[in-house]
XYZ file of C-alpha atoms in Angstrom:
428
model
C 10.778 -19.185 -6.581
C 13.351 -21.377 -5.166
C 14.867 -20.760 -1.818
C 18.312 -20.374 -3.342
C 17.386 -17.848 -6.008
C 19.789 -15.349 -4.472
C 23.206 -13.901 -5.179
C 24.795 -16.770 -3.288
C 23.384 -19.340 -5.681
C 23.338 -17.368 -8.905
C 26.837 -15.993 -8.643
C 28.220 -19.402 -7.720
C 27.330 -20.783 -11.127
C 27.292 -17.480 -13.056
C 24.219 -18.796 -14.838
C 21.540 -16.735 -16.494
C 18.084 -17.373 -15.075
C 15.683 -16.582 -17.869
C 12.611 -17.624 -19.759
C 13.153 -17.689 -23.505
C 10.783 -17.538 -26.412
C 12.458 -20.132 -28.600
C 14.103 -23.464 -27.928
C 17.401 -22.351 -26.456
C 16.562 -23.729 -23.015
C 14.576 -22.760 -19.996
C 15.240 -21.143 -16.681
C 18.626 -22.060 -15.280
C 18.507 -22.840 -11.588
C 20.601 -24.592 -8.979
C 19.349 -26.553 -5.997
C 20.268 -25.966 -2.348
C 23.528 -27.799 -1.807
C 25.226 -30.038 -4.323
C 24.360 -33.601 -5.164
C 25.850 -36.041 -2.670
C 26.456 -39.706 -3.347
C 24.981 -42.186 -0.915
C 27.473 -43.641 1.563
C 28.669 -47.123 0.627
C 27.030 -48.556 3.740
C 23.530 -47.766 2.417
C 21.747 -50.725 0.857
C 20.832 -50.517 -2.817
C 17.476 -52.187 -2.084
C 14.354 -50.042 -2.590
C 13.589 -47.872 0.400
C 10.590 -48.899 2.477
C 7.720 -46.414 2.814
C 8.566 -43.848 5.447
C 6.185 -42.146 7.837
C 5.338 -38.497 7.285
C 8.100 -36.461 8.970
C 6.822 -34.213 11.707
C 8.236 -30.712 12.247
C 10.441 -30.538 15.313
C 9.603 -27.161 16.785
C 11.825 -25.076 19.011
C 10.474 -22.621 21.606
C 9.265 -19.463 19.870
C 10.222 -15.932 20.799
C 7.927 -12.931 20.788
C 7.426 -11.582 17.289
C 8.794 -14.667 15.539
C 7.223 -17.091 13.063
C 6.048 -20.627 13.387
C 5.696 -23.214 10.642
C 2.223 -24.714 10.439
C 1.360 -27.764 8.378
C -1.531 -27.024 6.021
C -3.959 -29.587 4.667
C -4.869 -28.048 1.318
C -5.895 -31.214 -0.520
C -3.436 -30.776 -3.375
C -3.162 -34.544 -3.276
C -6.698 -34.700 -4.680
C -5.368 -33.380 -7.980
C -3.127 -35.144 -10.489
C -1.149 -31.972 -11.270
C -0.863 -28.685 -9.417
C 1.290 -25.627 -8.843
C 2.381 -23.848 -5.712
C 0.138 -21.184 -4.249
C 0.949 -17.744 -5.588
C -1.072 -14.590 -5.034
C -3.576 -16.695 -3.123
C -4.244 -19.399 -5.740
C -2.847 -22.666 -7.048
C -3.541 -24.006 -10.544
C -4.830 -27.600 -10.345
C -5.801 -30.314 -12.847
C -7.614 -33.642 -12.604
C -9.655 -35.784 -14.978
C -9.099 -33.429 -17.898
C -10.323 -30.296 -16.098
C -8.135 -27.361 -15.082
C -8.908 -24.523 -12.707
C -7.667 -22.586 -9.692
C -7.861 -23.452 -6.006
C -7.850 -20.650 -3.445
C -5.939 -20.879 -0.182
C -9.232 -21.342 1.655
C -10.102 -24.350 -0.525
C -12.522 -22.806 -3.041
C -12.153 -24.308 -6.533
C -13.053 -22.614 -9.833
C -13.011 -24.681 -13.042
C -11.850 -22.808 -16.155
C -11.315 -25.180 -19.095
C -10.819 -28.736 -20.285
C -7.363 -29.800 -21.456
C -5.394 -32.997 -21.987
C -2.312 -33.777 -19.949
C -0.152 -33.585 -23.087
C -1.338 -30.079 -23.932
C -0.744 -28.942 -20.362
C 2.971 -29.519 -20.888
C 2.853 -28.154 -24.424
C 1.871 -24.594 -23.526
C 5.272 -22.946 -23.741
C 7.078 -21.845 -26.883
C 10.050 -23.901 -25.729
C 7.971 -26.918 -26.755
C 8.080 -28.579 -23.347
C 6.039 -31.627 -24.278
C 6.660 -34.087 -21.450
C 6.161 -34.342 -17.720
C 9.028 -33.784 -15.328
C 11.011 -36.562 -13.717
C 9.353 -36.249 -10.328
C 6.469 -34.564 -8.587
C 8.705 -31.644 -7.726
C 9.890 -31.269 -11.340
C 6.297 -31.037 -12.502
C 5.291 -28.588 -9.776
C 8.237 -26.331 -10.610
C 7.558 -26.353 -14.355
C 3.836 -25.838 -14.010
C 4.284 -23.067 -11.426
C 6.404 -21.135 -13.925
C 3.680 -21.413 -16.573
C 0.350 -21.360 -14.752
C 0.847 -19.329 -11.577
C -1.790 -16.736 -10.819
C -0.396 -13.277 -11.560
C -0.798 -10.293 -9.248
C -3.488 -8.987 -11.594
C -5.396 -12.279 -11.464
C -4.880 -12.909 -15.194
C -4.106 -16.511 -16.105
C -3.645 -18.628 -19.270
C -6.841 -19.835 -20.949
C -7.148 -22.803 -23.334
C -9.791 -23.618 -25.926
C -9.821 -25.759 -29.074
C -6.057 -26.228 -29.088
C -5.207 -22.527 -28.795
C -4.142 -20.257 -25.945
C -5.297 -16.904 -24.691
C -5.858 -15.324 -21.267
C -8.729 -14.924 -18.822
C -9.383 -13.830 -15.257
C -10.137 -16.150 -12.356
C -13.871 -15.910 -13.032
C -13.399 -17.248 -16.568
C -13.899 -13.928 -18.371
C -11.765 -14.132 -21.529
C -9.435 -11.136 -21.890
C -7.272 -12.305 -24.806
C -9.094 -14.651 -27.169
C -7.335 -18.008 -27.718
C -5.338 -17.444 -30.915
C -1.853 -18.742 -30.150
C -0.374 -22.218 -30.456
C 2.246 -21.423 -27.794
C 2.458 -18.821 -25.051
C 4.916 -17.914 -22.304
C 3.560 -16.106 -19.250
C 5.980 -13.230 -18.721
C 4.922 -11.653 -15.453
C 5.021 -7.869 -15.569
C 5.867 -7.962 -19.281
C 2.563 -9.403 -20.359
C 2.932 -12.541 -22.468
C 5.068 -13.988 -25.193
C 3.063 -15.698 -27.904
C 3.693 -17.693 -31.045
C 1.004 -17.645 -33.707
C 2.173 -20.671 -35.690
C 4.670 -23.481 -35.290
C 5.640 -22.956 -38.922
C 6.269 -19.239 -38.561
C 9.196 -17.309 -37.141
C 7.361 -14.349 -35.645
C 7.197 -14.002 -31.866
C 5.009 -11.445 -30.161
C 5.396 -9.791 -26.792
C 1.892 -8.833 -25.659
C 0.620 -6.215 -23.263
C -1.938 -7.389 -20.687
C -4.721 -6.115 -22.960
C -3.491 -8.367 -25.762
C -1.964 -5.664 -27.951
C 1.514 -6.340 -29.330
C 4.483 -4.507 -27.810
C 6.989 -5.873 -30.284
C 7.450 -8.710 -32.779
C 10.592 -10.217 -34.201
C 12.391 -13.235 -35.555
C 14.298 -13.772 -32.331
C 12.857 -12.766 -29.011
C 14.273 -13.273 -25.539
C 12.530 -12.285 -22.328
C 13.129 -12.287 -18.601
C 9.691 -12.167 -16.958
C 11.039 -12.162 -13.431
C 13.075 -8.997 -13.825
C 11.093 -7.369 -16.647
C 13.353 -7.291 -19.710
C 13.098 -8.386 -23.317
C 14.914 -7.976 -26.610
C 14.126 -8.824 -30.204
C 16.205 -8.984 -33.337
C 15.724 -9.857 -36.985
C 19.178 -11.442 -37.283
C 20.339 -14.909 -36.242
C 23.106 -13.664 -34.002
C 25.111 -10.599 -33.089
C 23.549 -7.518 -31.487
C 20.066 -6.788 -30.185
C 18.352 -3.975 -28.285
C 17.511 -4.635 -24.634
C 14.219 -3.135 -23.415
C 12.501 -2.646 -20.090
C 8.964 -3.977 -19.759
C 7.539 -0.524 -20.530
C 9.391 -0.413 -23.860
C 12.159 1.967 -22.793
C 15.659 1.107 -23.976
C 18.267 -0.164 -21.528
C 21.118 -0.991 -23.910
C 21.271 -0.859 -27.695
C 24.047 -3.381 -28.289
C 23.433 -6.527 -26.247
C 25.414 -9.488 -27.630
C 23.590 -12.759 -28.142
C 24.040 -16.097 -29.870
C 22.547 -19.605 -30.062
C 19.518 -18.325 -31.954
C 18.175 -15.903 -29.358
C 20.005 -16.319 -26.058
C 22.169 -13.628 -24.473
C 25.798 -14.560 -24.118
C 26.898 -16.149 -20.807
C 28.501 -12.914 -19.592
C 25.177 -11.116 -19.875
C 23.049 -11.304 -16.712
C 19.850 -9.513 -15.752
C 18.892 -8.471 -12.243
C 15.889 -6.631 -10.904
C 17.869 -3.428 -10.493
C 19.975 -3.612 -13.657
C 22.150 -5.766 -15.889
C 25.759 -6.956 -15.991
C 27.412 -7.231 -19.412
C 30.991 -8.521 -19.621
C 31.474 -7.703 -15.932
C 30.219 -4.109 -16.300
C 27.045 -3.201 -14.335
C 24.351 -0.876 -15.686
C 21.169 0.378 -14.070
C 17.812 0.100 -15.849
C 18.374 3.377 -17.695
C 21.610 2.057 -19.191
C 23.817 4.215 -16.948
C 27.140 2.550 -16.070
C 27.672 1.996 -12.340
C 30.881 2.492 -10.371
C 32.863 -0.629 -9.482
C 36.218 0.564 -8.125
C 37.825 -2.223 -10.138
C 36.049 -5.011 -8.256
C 34.579 -8.207 -9.702
C 30.855 -7.566 -10.125
C 28.414 -10.464 -10.005
C 25.051 -8.705 -9.795
C 22.928 -5.706 -8.868
C 20.880 -5.188 -5.713
C 18.825 -2.525 -3.912
C 19.163 1.000 -5.298
C 21.069 -0.269 -8.368
C 24.070 -1.069 -6.186
C 26.668 -3.471 -7.639
C 27.389 -6.678 -5.734
C 31.005 -7.834 -5.718
C 32.629 -11.106 -4.738
C 35.915 -11.122 -2.841
C 37.826 -13.479 -0.561
C 35.631 -12.684 2.421
C 32.359 -13.254 0.568
C 29.846 -10.985 -1.116
C 29.817 -7.245 -0.588
C 27.744 -4.300 -1.800
C 28.963 -1.087 -3.434
C 27.292 2.271 -3.751
C 26.665 3.482 -7.300
C 29.867 5.562 -7.201
C 31.989 2.499 -6.363
C 32.411 3.110 -2.637
C 31.740 0.200 -0.271
C 28.258 0.102 1.278
C 28.643 -3.347 2.920
C 32.070 -5.071 3.185
C 32.746 -8.494 1.649
C 31.473 -10.400 4.674
C 28.187 -11.781 3.363
C 27.276 -15.328 2.375
C 23.723 -14.485 1.315
C 21.947 -11.537 -0.265
C 18.245 -11.793 -1.025
C 16.557 -10.456 -4.105
C 15.097 -6.980 -3.748
C 11.776 -6.946 -1.914
C 8.696 -4.989 -3.031
C 9.632 -2.077 -0.744
C 13.184 -1.924 -2.160
C 14.764 -3.560 0.878
C 17.045 -6.603 1.027
C 18.012 -9.261 3.558
C 21.606 -10.371 4.085
C 23.394 -12.960 6.175
C 26.953 -12.528 7.385
C 29.426 -15.380 7.088
C 29.430 -17.787 9.999
C 26.556 -16.190 11.920
C 23.346 -17.702 10.526
C 21.683 -14.389 11.394
C 19.636 -12.363 8.928
C 19.841 -8.569 8.726
C 17.434 -6.262 6.918
C 18.550 -3.172 4.954
C 16.272 -0.585 3.384
C 16.813 0.738 -0.138
C 19.322 3.301 1.198
C 21.314 0.572 2.996
C 20.145 1.583 6.459
C 19.744 -1.301 8.921
C 16.099 -2.069 9.708
C 14.900 -3.716 12.906
C 12.078 -6.154 12.341
C 11.008 -9.593 13.428
C 8.805 -12.298 11.946
C 11.072 -13.543 9.211
C 12.906 -16.798 8.693
C 15.081 -18.713 6.295
C 15.382 -22.384 5.362
C 18.623 -24.225 4.758
C 19.492 -27.799 3.842
C 21.704 -29.593 6.344
C 24.354 -32.209 5.723
C 22.921 -35.501 4.490
C 23.256 -38.638 6.537
C 22.492 -42.346 6.094
C 19.509 -43.789 7.930
C 20.447 -47.479 8.209
C 17.069 -48.574 9.544
C 15.090 -47.024 6.704
C 17.839 -47.636 4.125
C 17.665 -44.084 2.894
C 19.832 -41.014 2.596
C 18.173 -38.302 4.674
C 18.440 -34.591 3.922
C 17.448 -32.503 6.944
C 15.930 -29.078 6.302
C 16.278 -26.545 9.090
C 14.080 -23.460 9.426
C 15.677 -20.663 11.480
C 14.389 -17.268 12.541
C 16.191 -13.973 11.946
C 18.385 -14.593 14.992
C 19.497 -18.012 13.799
C 17.284 -19.898 16.271
C 15.630 -23.062 14.987
C 11.904 -22.862 14.260
C 11.517 -26.354 12.824
C 13.488 -29.311 11.497
C 12.118 -31.511 8.703
C 13.471 -34.505 6.810
C 13.433 -35.385 3.136
C 14.627 -38.388 1.149
C 14.949 -36.428 -2.079
C 18.577 -36.020 -3.110
C 18.265 -32.500 -4.518
C 15.942 -29.538 -4.172
C 14.367 -30.648 -0.926
C 12.600 -27.378 -0.275
C 10.649 -25.076 -2.524
C 9.067 -21.755 -1.725
C 7.658 -18.643 -3.365
C 9.630 -16.451 -1.013
C 13.140 -15.966 -2.431
C 14.981 -17.253 0.610
C 13.399 -14.977 3.207
C 10.153 -16.352 4.604
C 7.551 -14.101 6.167
C 4.021 -14.313 7.557
C 1.740 -15.962 5.012
C 4.513 -17.460 2.847
C 4.102 -21.071 1.728
C 6.769 -23.706 2.199
C 6.835 -27.007 0.293
C 8.764 -30.047 1.502
C 9.194 -32.938 -0.906
C 9.594 -35.802 1.530
C 9.935 -38.280 -1.356
C 9.840 -38.118 -5.133
C 6.073 -38.589 -5.090
C 4.846 -36.771 -1.985
C 4.737 -33.125 -0.985
C 3.931 -31.604 2.393
C 2.673 -28.040 2.530
C 3.262 -25.578 5.327
C 2.518 -21.907 5.870
C 4.301 -19.422 8.092
C 2.121 -17.818 10.740
C 2.885 -15.511 13.703
C 4.058 -17.339 16.791
C 1.331 -17.788 19.371
């Protein structure tokens, strides 16, 4: 998950982040900061190789985190994903498998590079434009799930297995889409129009001509028509809304947005049961902990209670996604300090968390490069580390949704072809 996959980034573009089961496009994301043109004083000559940037570490306080560079030998593989749930998918010389965080490798199957990028029903048949592009795409498709179930390939078809190679769903599909808590989306034939949403045991939840799914938040809908209205379901098959508008073959309309705690349709928020939430006439841009609507006003983001009363005023520049325990992290405008709320919007006191942010780019005349500094700060806004990247966009990539905690991985793309891996550990 990218560091900016938060209300601050998503609401700014009002884009729907989704995985779809036909070719209407992939997950819509935005990178930290906007693209910046190089100053005119920077030479157009190719940049010379740059040394590996070293973290600049500030003094650590009791209970805080430190960023530790990790040598995990991902460079030994031609393609790889980020670590998730303790494992990274890796590929080299036609063989694919999973690498544990302690360096143990398990081979699972043989596959060509072309078929690696041809797994998804969106027909993604080519590599990305850079190392980071490939890592992002492959992480979406091959990451190890919490259950340890991963895609399995044999004789040109896809199924699923565990990390020991035990086949759980026999390879029978020409395309699949890992869908997290939903199970999997699968396409039996390129010539057919049927799409299946599978349970983890391989049984079919639903089939239809058009199928859309959001694996991150656990929604899907199917319809037999080419446009109009579809039924929106939770991952367990319960109905959220019976009249979700969609178009472009199978994609929800732009004013339809899913969140972990609910959905927003035409500016109206609903919880996962389909109950309409109070808004007090405010502009709603999302849903957060406890199915509370998030609004955007002149002062920034704010949070409402379900009856429309204000839980947190419009003073926030950042709201994290909902954590596993139902809590959220927020940052107030102009402070750089993170605060932690539980699911009832009570302030929690805890340490050992951090957040990364991209600083303002500058021209390095000696190296003839535009440098993008990446600053890691603790919950009090104090610098933990400062790194440099020459990549114009998306300098940092993490599985941690903006808030970084003990054990979280951090990926810095120092150039278009190199990645440095770090892990957060308790301060010594």
